[in-house]
Coordinates of C-alpha atoms in Angstrom, one line a residue:
M4 CA 48.6 80.2 -145.7
T5 CA 49.7 84.1 -146.2
A6 CA 53.2 85.2 -147.4
P7 CA 55.9 86.4 -146.3
R8 CA 57.2 89.7 -145.9
L9 CA 60.2 90.8 -148.0
V10 CA 62.4 90.5 -144.8
D11 CA 61.8 87.1 -144.3
V12 CA 62.4 85.8 -147.1
V13 CA 65.9 88.2 -147.2
R14 CA 66.5 86.1 -144.0
L15 CA 66.0 82.8 -145.8
L16 CA 68.0 83.2 -149.1
E17 CA 70.8 84.8 -146.7
D18 CA 70.6 81.4 -144.9
R19 CA 71.4 79.6 -148.0
Y20 CA 73.9 81.9 -149.3
P21 CA 75.6 83.8 -146.6
P22 CA 76.9 87.1 -147.9
R23 CA 79.7 86.6 -146.1
T24 CA 80.7 84.0 -148.4
A25 CA 80.8 86.3 -151.7
E26 CA 83.8 87.3 -152.8
S27 CA 85.0 90.7 -151.4
W28 CA 84.8 92.7 -154.6
D29 CA 81.4 91.6 -155.4
A30 CA 78.1 93.2 -154.7
V31 CA 75.5 90.8 -153.5
G32 CA 71.7 91.4 -151.6
L33 CA 69.4 93.8 -151.6
V34 CA 69.1 95.8 -153.9
A35 CA 65.6 97.1 -153.8
G36 CA 62.4 96.2 -152.0
E37 CA 60.3 97.4 -148.8
P38 CA 61.1 95.0 -146.3
D39 CA 57.6 94.8 -145.0
Q40 CA 56.0 94.8 -148.0
P41 CA 54.4 90.9 -148.5
V42 CA 56.3 88.6 -151.3
R43 CA 53.8 86.3 -152.5
R44 CA 55.5 85.9 -156.1
V45 CA 59.6 85.1 -156.6
L46 CA 60.9 85.5 -160.3
F47 CA 64.4 83.8 -160.8
A48 CA 66.7 84.9 -163.5
V49 CA 70.4 84.7 -164.3
D50 CA 71.0 88.7 -165.3
P51 CA 68.6 92.0 -164.0
T52 CA 67.9 93.0 -167.8
A53 CA 65.0 94.9 -168.9
D54 CA 63.2 91.6 -170.6
V55 CA 63.7 90.3 -167.2
V56 CA 62.1 93.6 -165.7
D57 CA 59.2 93.1 -168.1
E58 CA 58.4 89.5 -167.3
A59 CA 58.4 90.3 -163.4
V60 CA 56.0 93.2 -164.4
A61 CA 53.9 91.4 -166.6
W62 CA 53.5 88.6 -164.1
Q63 CA 53.2 90.4 -160.8
A64 CA 55.8 89.6 -159.3
D65 CA 57.1 91.0 -155.7
L66 CA 60.7 89.9 -156.0
V67 CA 63.0 89.0 -158.7
V68 CA 65.9 86.7 -157.6
V69 CA 69.2 87.4 -159.8
H70 CA 72.3 85.5 -160.0
H71 CA 74.3 88.7 -162.1
P72 CA 74.7 92.1 -159.7
L73 CA 73.3 95.0 -161.5
L74 CA 75.2 97.3 -159.5
L75 CA 78.6 95.3 -159.3
R76 CA 80.7 98.6 -160.0
A77 CA 80.0 101.9 -158.1
V78 CA 77.8 104.0 -159.4
H79 CA 77.0 107.8 -158.8
S80 CA 73.5 108.4 -160.1
V81 CA 70.3 105.9 -160.1
A82 CA 68.3 108.8 -162.3
A83 CA 66.0 107.5 -164.8
T84 CA 68.5 108.9 -167.7
T85 CA 70.7 106.2 -166.9
F86 CA 69.9 102.5 -168.5
K87 CA 70.7 101.4 -165.1
G88 CA 68.9 103.8 -163.3
A89 CA 65.6 103.4 -165.3
L90 CA 65.6 99.9 -164.8
L91 CA 65.7 100.3 -161.4
H92 CA 62.8 103.2 -160.8
R93 CA 60.5 100.6 -163.1
L94 CA 61.2 97.9 -160.3
V95 CA 60.4 100.5 -157.3
R96 CA 56.9 101.6 -159.3
A97 CA 55.8 98.5 -159.6
G98 CA 56.3 97.3 -156.1
V99 CA 58.8 94.8 -157.0
G100 CA 61.9 94.3 -155.3
L101 CA 65.6 93.1 -156.8
Y102 CA 68.0 90.6 -154.7
T103 CA 71.1 89.6 -155.9
A104 CA 72.9 85.8 -155.2
H105 CA 76.1 85.6 -156.8
T106 CA 79.4 84.5 -155.4
N107 CA 78.5 83.5 -152.8
A108 CA 75.8 81.2 -154.5
D109 CA 78.4 80.1 -156.5
A110 CA 79.8 78.4 -153.6
A111 CA 77.0 76.9 -151.6
T112 CA 75.7 74.0 -151.2
G113 CA 73.1 73.5 -153.5
G114 CA 74.4 76.7 -155.2
V115 CA 75.5 77.2 -159.4
A116 CA 78.5 74.5 -159.4
D117 CA 76.0 71.7 -157.5
A118 CA 73.5 72.9 -160.2
L119 CA 75.5 72.2 -163.1
A120 CA 77.1 69.0 -161.6
E121 CA 73.9 67.4 -161.2
A122 CA 72.9 68.7 -164.8
I123 CA 75.4 66.9 -166.9
G124 CA 75.3 63.7 -164.9
L125 CA 77.9 63.6 -161.8
V126 CA 77.5 62.5 -159.0
D127 CA 80.3 61.6 -155.7
T128 CA 80.8 65.3 -156.6
R129 CA 83.1 67.4 -153.8
P130 CA 84.5 71.2 -154.2
L131 CA 87.2 72.1 -156.8
Q132 CA 88.6 74.4 -154.8
A133 CA 86.9 74.3 -151.4
A134 CA 86.4 76.9 -148.9
P135 CA 87.9 76.8 -144.9
A136 CA 85.0 75.6 -142.8
E137 CA 83.0 78.5 -140.7
A138 CA 85.8 79.4 -138.2
L139 CA 84.6 77.8 -134.7
D140 CA 85.3 78.4 -130.8
K141 CA 84.9 76.0 -128.1
H142 CA 82.6 77.5 -125.4
V143 CA 84.0 75.5 -122.3
V144 CA 82.1 76.8 -119.1
F145 CA 81.7 75.7 -115.2
V146 CA 78.3 75.9 -113.5
P147 CA 76.6 74.1 -110.4
V148 CA 75.2 71.0 -111.7
A149 CA 71.9 71.8 -111.1
D150 CA 72.0 74.7 -113.6
A151 CA 73.4 72.8 -116.5
E152 CA 70.8 72.5 -118.0
R153 CA 69.7 75.9 -118.1
L154 CA 72.8 77.0 -119.5
V155 CA 72.9 74.4 -122.4
D156 CA 69.5 76.1 -123.4
A157 CA 70.9 79.4 -123.3
L158 CA 74.0 79.1 -124.9
A159 CA 71.9 77.3 -127.7
A160 CA 69.4 80.1 -128.4
A161 CA 72.4 82.2 -128.7
G162 CA 73.9 80.1 -131.5
A163 CA 75.8 77.6 -129.7
G164 CA 76.0 74.2 -130.2
A165 CA 74.8 73.4 -133.9
I166 CA 76.6 70.8 -135.9
G167 CA 75.1 69.9 -138.8
D168 CA 72.1 68.7 -138.6
Y169 CA 71.9 68.8 -135.0
T170 CA 71.2 71.3 -132.5
R171 CA 71.7 72.3 -128.9
C172 CA 74.8 69.7 -128.9
A173 CA 76.7 69.6 -125.8
W174 CA 79.2 67.7 -123.4
T175 CA 79.3 67.9 -119.7
S176 CA 81.0 66.0 -116.7
T177 CA 81.4 66.9 -113.4
G178 CA 84.4 67.8 -111.0
E179 CA 84.6 70.3 -107.9
G180 CA 85.7 73.4 -107.9
T181 CA 86.9 75.8 -105.4
F182 CA 87.1 79.4 -105.4
T183 CA 87.3 82.2 -101.9
P184 CA 84.7 85.2 -102.3
G185 CA 86.3 88.3 -101.8
P186 CA 84.9 91.0 -99.0
S187 CA 82.9 92.7 -101.3
A188 CA 81.5 89.5 -103.2
Q189 CA 78.2 89.1 -103.2
P190 CA 78.2 85.1 -103.8
T191 CA 75.8 82.6 -104.8
V192 CA 77.3 80.0 -102.9
G193 CA 79.7 80.2 -100.0
R194 CA 80.3 83.0 -97.7
A195 CA 83.1 86.2 -98.3
G196 CA 86.3 85.2 -96.7
E197 CA 85.5 81.2 -97.2
A198 CA 86.8 79.3 -99.1
A199 CA 84.3 76.9 -100.9
T200 CA 83.6 73.7 -102.7
V201 CA 81.1 73.2 -105.2
V202 CA 80.7 70.2 -107.5
E203 CA 80.0 71.4 -111.0
A204 CA 79.5 70.2 -114.2
R205 CA 82.1 71.4 -117.3
V206 CA 80.0 72.4 -120.1
E207 CA 81.4 72.4 -123.5
M208 CA 79.7 73.5 -126.7
V209 CA 81.0 75.0 -130.5
A210 CA 80.0 78.1 -131.7
P211 CA 80.3 79.8 -135.2
R212 CA 83.3 82.5 -133.8
R213 CA 81.4 85.3 -135.4
L214 CA 78.8 84.9 -132.7
R215 CA 81.2 84.4 -129.6
G216 CA 80.0 87.9 -128.3
A217 CA 76.2 86.9 -128.7
V218 CA 77.1 83.4 -126.9
V219 CA 79.8 84.9 -123.5
A220 CA 76.6 87.7 -122.7
A221 CA 74.1 84.8 -122.9
M222 CA 76.2 82.3 -121.0
R223 CA 76.5 85.6 -118.2
A224 CA 72.8 86.3 -118.3
A225 CA 72.3 82.7 -117.6
H226 CA 75.3 82.0 -115.1
P227 CA 74.3 81.8 -111.6
Y228 CA 78.0 83.3 -110.2
E229 CA 78.7 86.8 -110.8
E230 CA 81.7 86.2 -111.7
P231 CA 82.0 82.8 -114.3
A232 CA 84.5 80.6 -114.7
F233 CA 84.6 80.2 -118.5
D234 CA 87.2 79.4 -121.7
V235 CA 87.1 80.3 -125.4
L236 CA 89.2 78.2 -127.5
E237 CA 89.4 78.9 -131.3
L238 CA 89.8 75.3 -132.9
A239 CA 91.5 74.7 -135.9
S240 CA 90.3 75.6 -139.8
W241 CA 89.8 72.8 -142.4
P242 CA 87.9 72.5 -145.7
G243 CA 84.5 72.8 -145.7
G244 CA 81.8 71.1 -147.7
T245 CA 81.4 74.0 -149.8
G246 CA 84.0 76.1 -152.4
I247 CA 84.1 76.9 -156.1
G248 CA 83.9 75.0 -158.5
R249 CA 82.8 70.7 -158.2
V250 CA 84.5 67.5 -159.0
G251 CA 82.8 64.9 -159.4
R252 CA 82.8 61.1 -161.7
L253 CA 80.1 60.1 -164.6
A254 CA 78.5 57.2 -163.8
V255 CA 79.4 56.3 -167.2
P256 CA 82.3 57.4 -168.9
T257 CA 81.9 58.4 -172.1
T258 CA 83.7 60.2 -175.0
L259 CA 84.4 63.8 -175.3
E260 CA 82.9 64.3 -178.4
D261 CA 79.2 62.3 -176.9
F262 CA 80.2 64.0 -173.2
A263 CA 79.7 67.4 -174.9
A264 CA 76.8 66.6 -177.0
A265 CA 75.6 65.5 -174.0
V266 CA 76.1 69.3 -171.8
A267 CA 74.5 70.9 -174.6
A268 CA 71.3 68.9 -174.2
A269 CA 71.8 69.4 -170.9
T270 CA 71.9 73.7 -170.9
P271 CA 70.0 76.1 -172.5
A272 CA 70.8 77.1 -176.2
T273 CA 72.9 79.6 -177.3
A274 CA 74.4 81.4 -180.0
Q275 CA 77.6 79.6 -179.0
G276 CA 76.8 76.6 -178.3
V277 CA 79.1 74.3 -176.4
R278 CA 82.3 73.8 -178.3
F279 CA 85.2 71.5 -176.9
A280 CA 89.0 71.1 -177.5
G281 CA 91.0 67.7 -177.5
D282 CA 90.4 64.4 -178.8
P283 CA 87.0 63.6 -179.7
A284 CA 86.9 59.9 -179.1
G285 CA 88.9 60.4 -175.6
R286 CA 87.6 59.2 -172.9
V287 CA 86.0 61.1 -170.1
E288 CA 84.9 59.7 -166.6
R289 CA 85.9 62.2 -163.9
V290 CA 85.4 65.9 -164.3
A291 CA 85.2 69.5 -163.2
V292 CA 82.8 72.3 -163.2
V293 CA 82.5 75.8 -162.3
G294 CA 79.9 78.4 -163.5
G295 CA 80.7 81.3 -165.0
S296 CA 84.0 82.3 -166.5
G297 CA 86.4 79.9 -165.1
D298 CA 90.2 80.0 -166.6
S299 CA 91.1 80.9 -163.8
L300 CA 90.9 77.7 -162.2
F301 CA 93.4 75.7 -164.6
D302 CA 95.7 74.6 -161.7
A303 CA 93.2 73.2 -159.3
V304 CA 91.3 71.8 -162.7
R305 CA 94.7 70.4 -163.2
A306 CA 96.2 68.7 -159.8
A307 CA 92.3 67.5 -159.5
G308 CA 94.0 65.0 -162.1
V309 CA 90.3 65.2 -164.4
D310 CA 89.8 63.9 -167.6
A311 CA 87.5 67.2 -168.6
Y312 CA 86.9 70.9 -167.8
V313 CA 83.6 72.4 -168.3
T314 CA 83.5 75.8 -167.8
A315 CA 82.8 79.0 -169.5
D316 CA 84.5 81.9 -171.4
L317 CA 87.3 80.3 -172.1
R318 CA 90.1 82.7 -173.5
H319 CA 92.2 81.9 -176.3
H320 CA 95.7 82.1 -174.4
P321 CA 94.8 79.8 -171.0
A322 CA 93.2 77.7 -173.4
S323 CA 95.8 77.2 -175.8
E324 CA 98.6 77.2 -172.8
L325 CA 96.7 74.4 -170.6
R326 CA 95.8 71.8 -173.9
E327 CA 99.4 72.1 -175.4
R328 CA 100.7 71.7 -171.4
A329 CA 98.7 68.9 -171.6
E330 CA 99.7 67.8 -174.9
F331 CA 103.1 67.9 -173.7
E332 CA 103.4 66.1 -170.3
G333 CA 100.5 63.7 -171.5
R334 CA 99.4 61.0 -168.7
D335 CA 98.3 57.6 -169.7
G336 CA 99.3 58.7 -173.9
Q337 CA 96.5 61.4 -173.0
A338 CA 96.5 64.7 -173.2
R339 CA 94.0 65.6 -169.9
P340 CA 92.3 67.8 -169.1
Y341 CA 89.9 68.3 -172.0
L342 CA 87.9 71.4 -172.4
V343 CA 83.9 72.1 -172.6
D344 CA 83.3 76.1 -172.8
L345 CA 79.7 76.7 -172.9
A346 CA 77.9 80.0 -172.5
H347 CA 78.3 82.5 -169.2
F348 CA 74.6 82.1 -169.5
A349 CA 74.0 78.6 -170.2
S350 CA 76.5 77.3 -167.5
E351 CA 74.2 79.2 -164.5
W352 CA 70.8 79.1 -165.4
P353 CA 70.4 75.2 -164.1
W354 CA 70.5 77.0 -160.5
L355 CA 67.7 78.7 -160.9
A356 CA 65.4 75.8 -160.7
H357 CA 67.5 74.9 -157.5
A358 CA 67.4 77.8 -156.3
A359 CA 63.3 78.2 -156.9
R360 CA 62.7 74.8 -155.1
A361 CA 65.1 75.8 -152.2
L362 CA 63.2 79.0 -151.5
E363 CA 59.1 77.4 -151.6
S364 CA 60.6 74.7 -149.2
D365 CA 62.4 77.7 -146.5
V366 CA 59.1 79.6 -146.9
A367 CA 56.9 76.9 -146.2
G368 CA 59.0 75.8 -143.0
T369 CA 57.9 78.9 -142.0
G370 CA 54.0 78.7 -142.4
T371 CA 53.8 80.7 -145.1
T372 CA 53.7 80.3 -148.5
V373 CA 55.2 81.5 -152.1
E374 CA 54.8 81.1 -155.9
T375 CA 57.9 80.7 -157.7
R376 CA 59.3 80.9 -161.9
V377 CA 62.2 80.5 -163.2
S378 CA 62.4 83.4 -166.3
T379 CA 63.2 80.7 -169.8
L380 CA 64.1 84.2 -171.1
R381 CA 67.9 83.9 -172.8
T382 CA 69.6 86.6 -171.4
D383 CA 72.9 85.8 -173.2
P384 CA 74.4 88.6 -174.9
W385 CA 74.9 86.6 -178.0
T386 CA 72.5 86.7 -180.7
G387 CA 73.7 84.5 -183.8
R388 CA 76.8 83.0 -185.1
V389 CA 78.1 81.8 -188.8
A390 CA 79.9 79.3 -189.4
S391 CA 83.1 79.5 -191.1
P392 CA 82.3 78.6 -194.7
E393 CA 84.9 75.2 -195.3
P394 CA 87.8 75.7 -197.3
T395 CA 87.9 75.3 -201.0
P396 CA 89.9 72.7 -202.0
T397 CA 93.0 73.1 -204.5
T398 CA 94.1 71.1 -207.0

């Protein structure tokens, strides 16, 4: 098999992790790379550090896919006299592209949250904070019955009629349409100035609102009438199946201490390790997870009624206040939710293997092939930890 082009790999990545779902402050997508270059090897890593670039160059990768953006904040120079500029120059000289999937990968199906939930053994998961489903239109078109199938094909080719794993979904019924062409009209059916009656099909198909222009243009191009009769109806919004974090349950309930140990065993070792807050013997069954910094979601976690919350970068004051509130309000005599705090890097690393497998599968579906590797470099910035000494007993 041949290797895909970089532009093709980017398209597949963005099908999985749509850039439009990234937070407004984020910087995702292709950072460096020639669109037409072949991509034979792809390295996946959490951070675009110098060590990761060294690994990519040594392995002769053609593309590095990272979670954290290199250029999240604006820069005014990528000269090699700066550390970020030097990194980009080295990638370009080696012919290695750089692609970022950040908050768009956090929320996606099979993304960071799903990978963390799976790694620690959660089942029956749902989003912690569901994103709205993609805005949809319903296109309703009236067309002569003989032209209905051709119209459905044209709308489907423009992106209409896709529902889950199904495509070309349409509903039709028949009835009579009537119209009177004006003096300057050139009707497909009937004559100017005379009322015409035609047996027509009513065709209904849904389509993403972002494709409205393309779908209407395809309808006009395929329709036999000079002036098609059609409606575009905006459908109500509802929560989708993606979003920030996941809530699920453990197949077998356990204690907080044993659960924290299981989380530590399921994620990369870091200098921080895994901290927890709460009764070590407390029962844990329902769990919420968020990869990366998650203390801004405490309200959603409390509303979910979980026993424990697994995330990273927990700060003193928010964590202390959540635990104090839990102690004060206590349900069933237990101060839940308990907290389990990972290193930021460790909470997001499990996604890399998911992303690598997904890309291999998606590329194979195009008749090409790519080799992937998950970087095992620990890019967590902390390199050591010293335990506090035990207090000296007083006499």
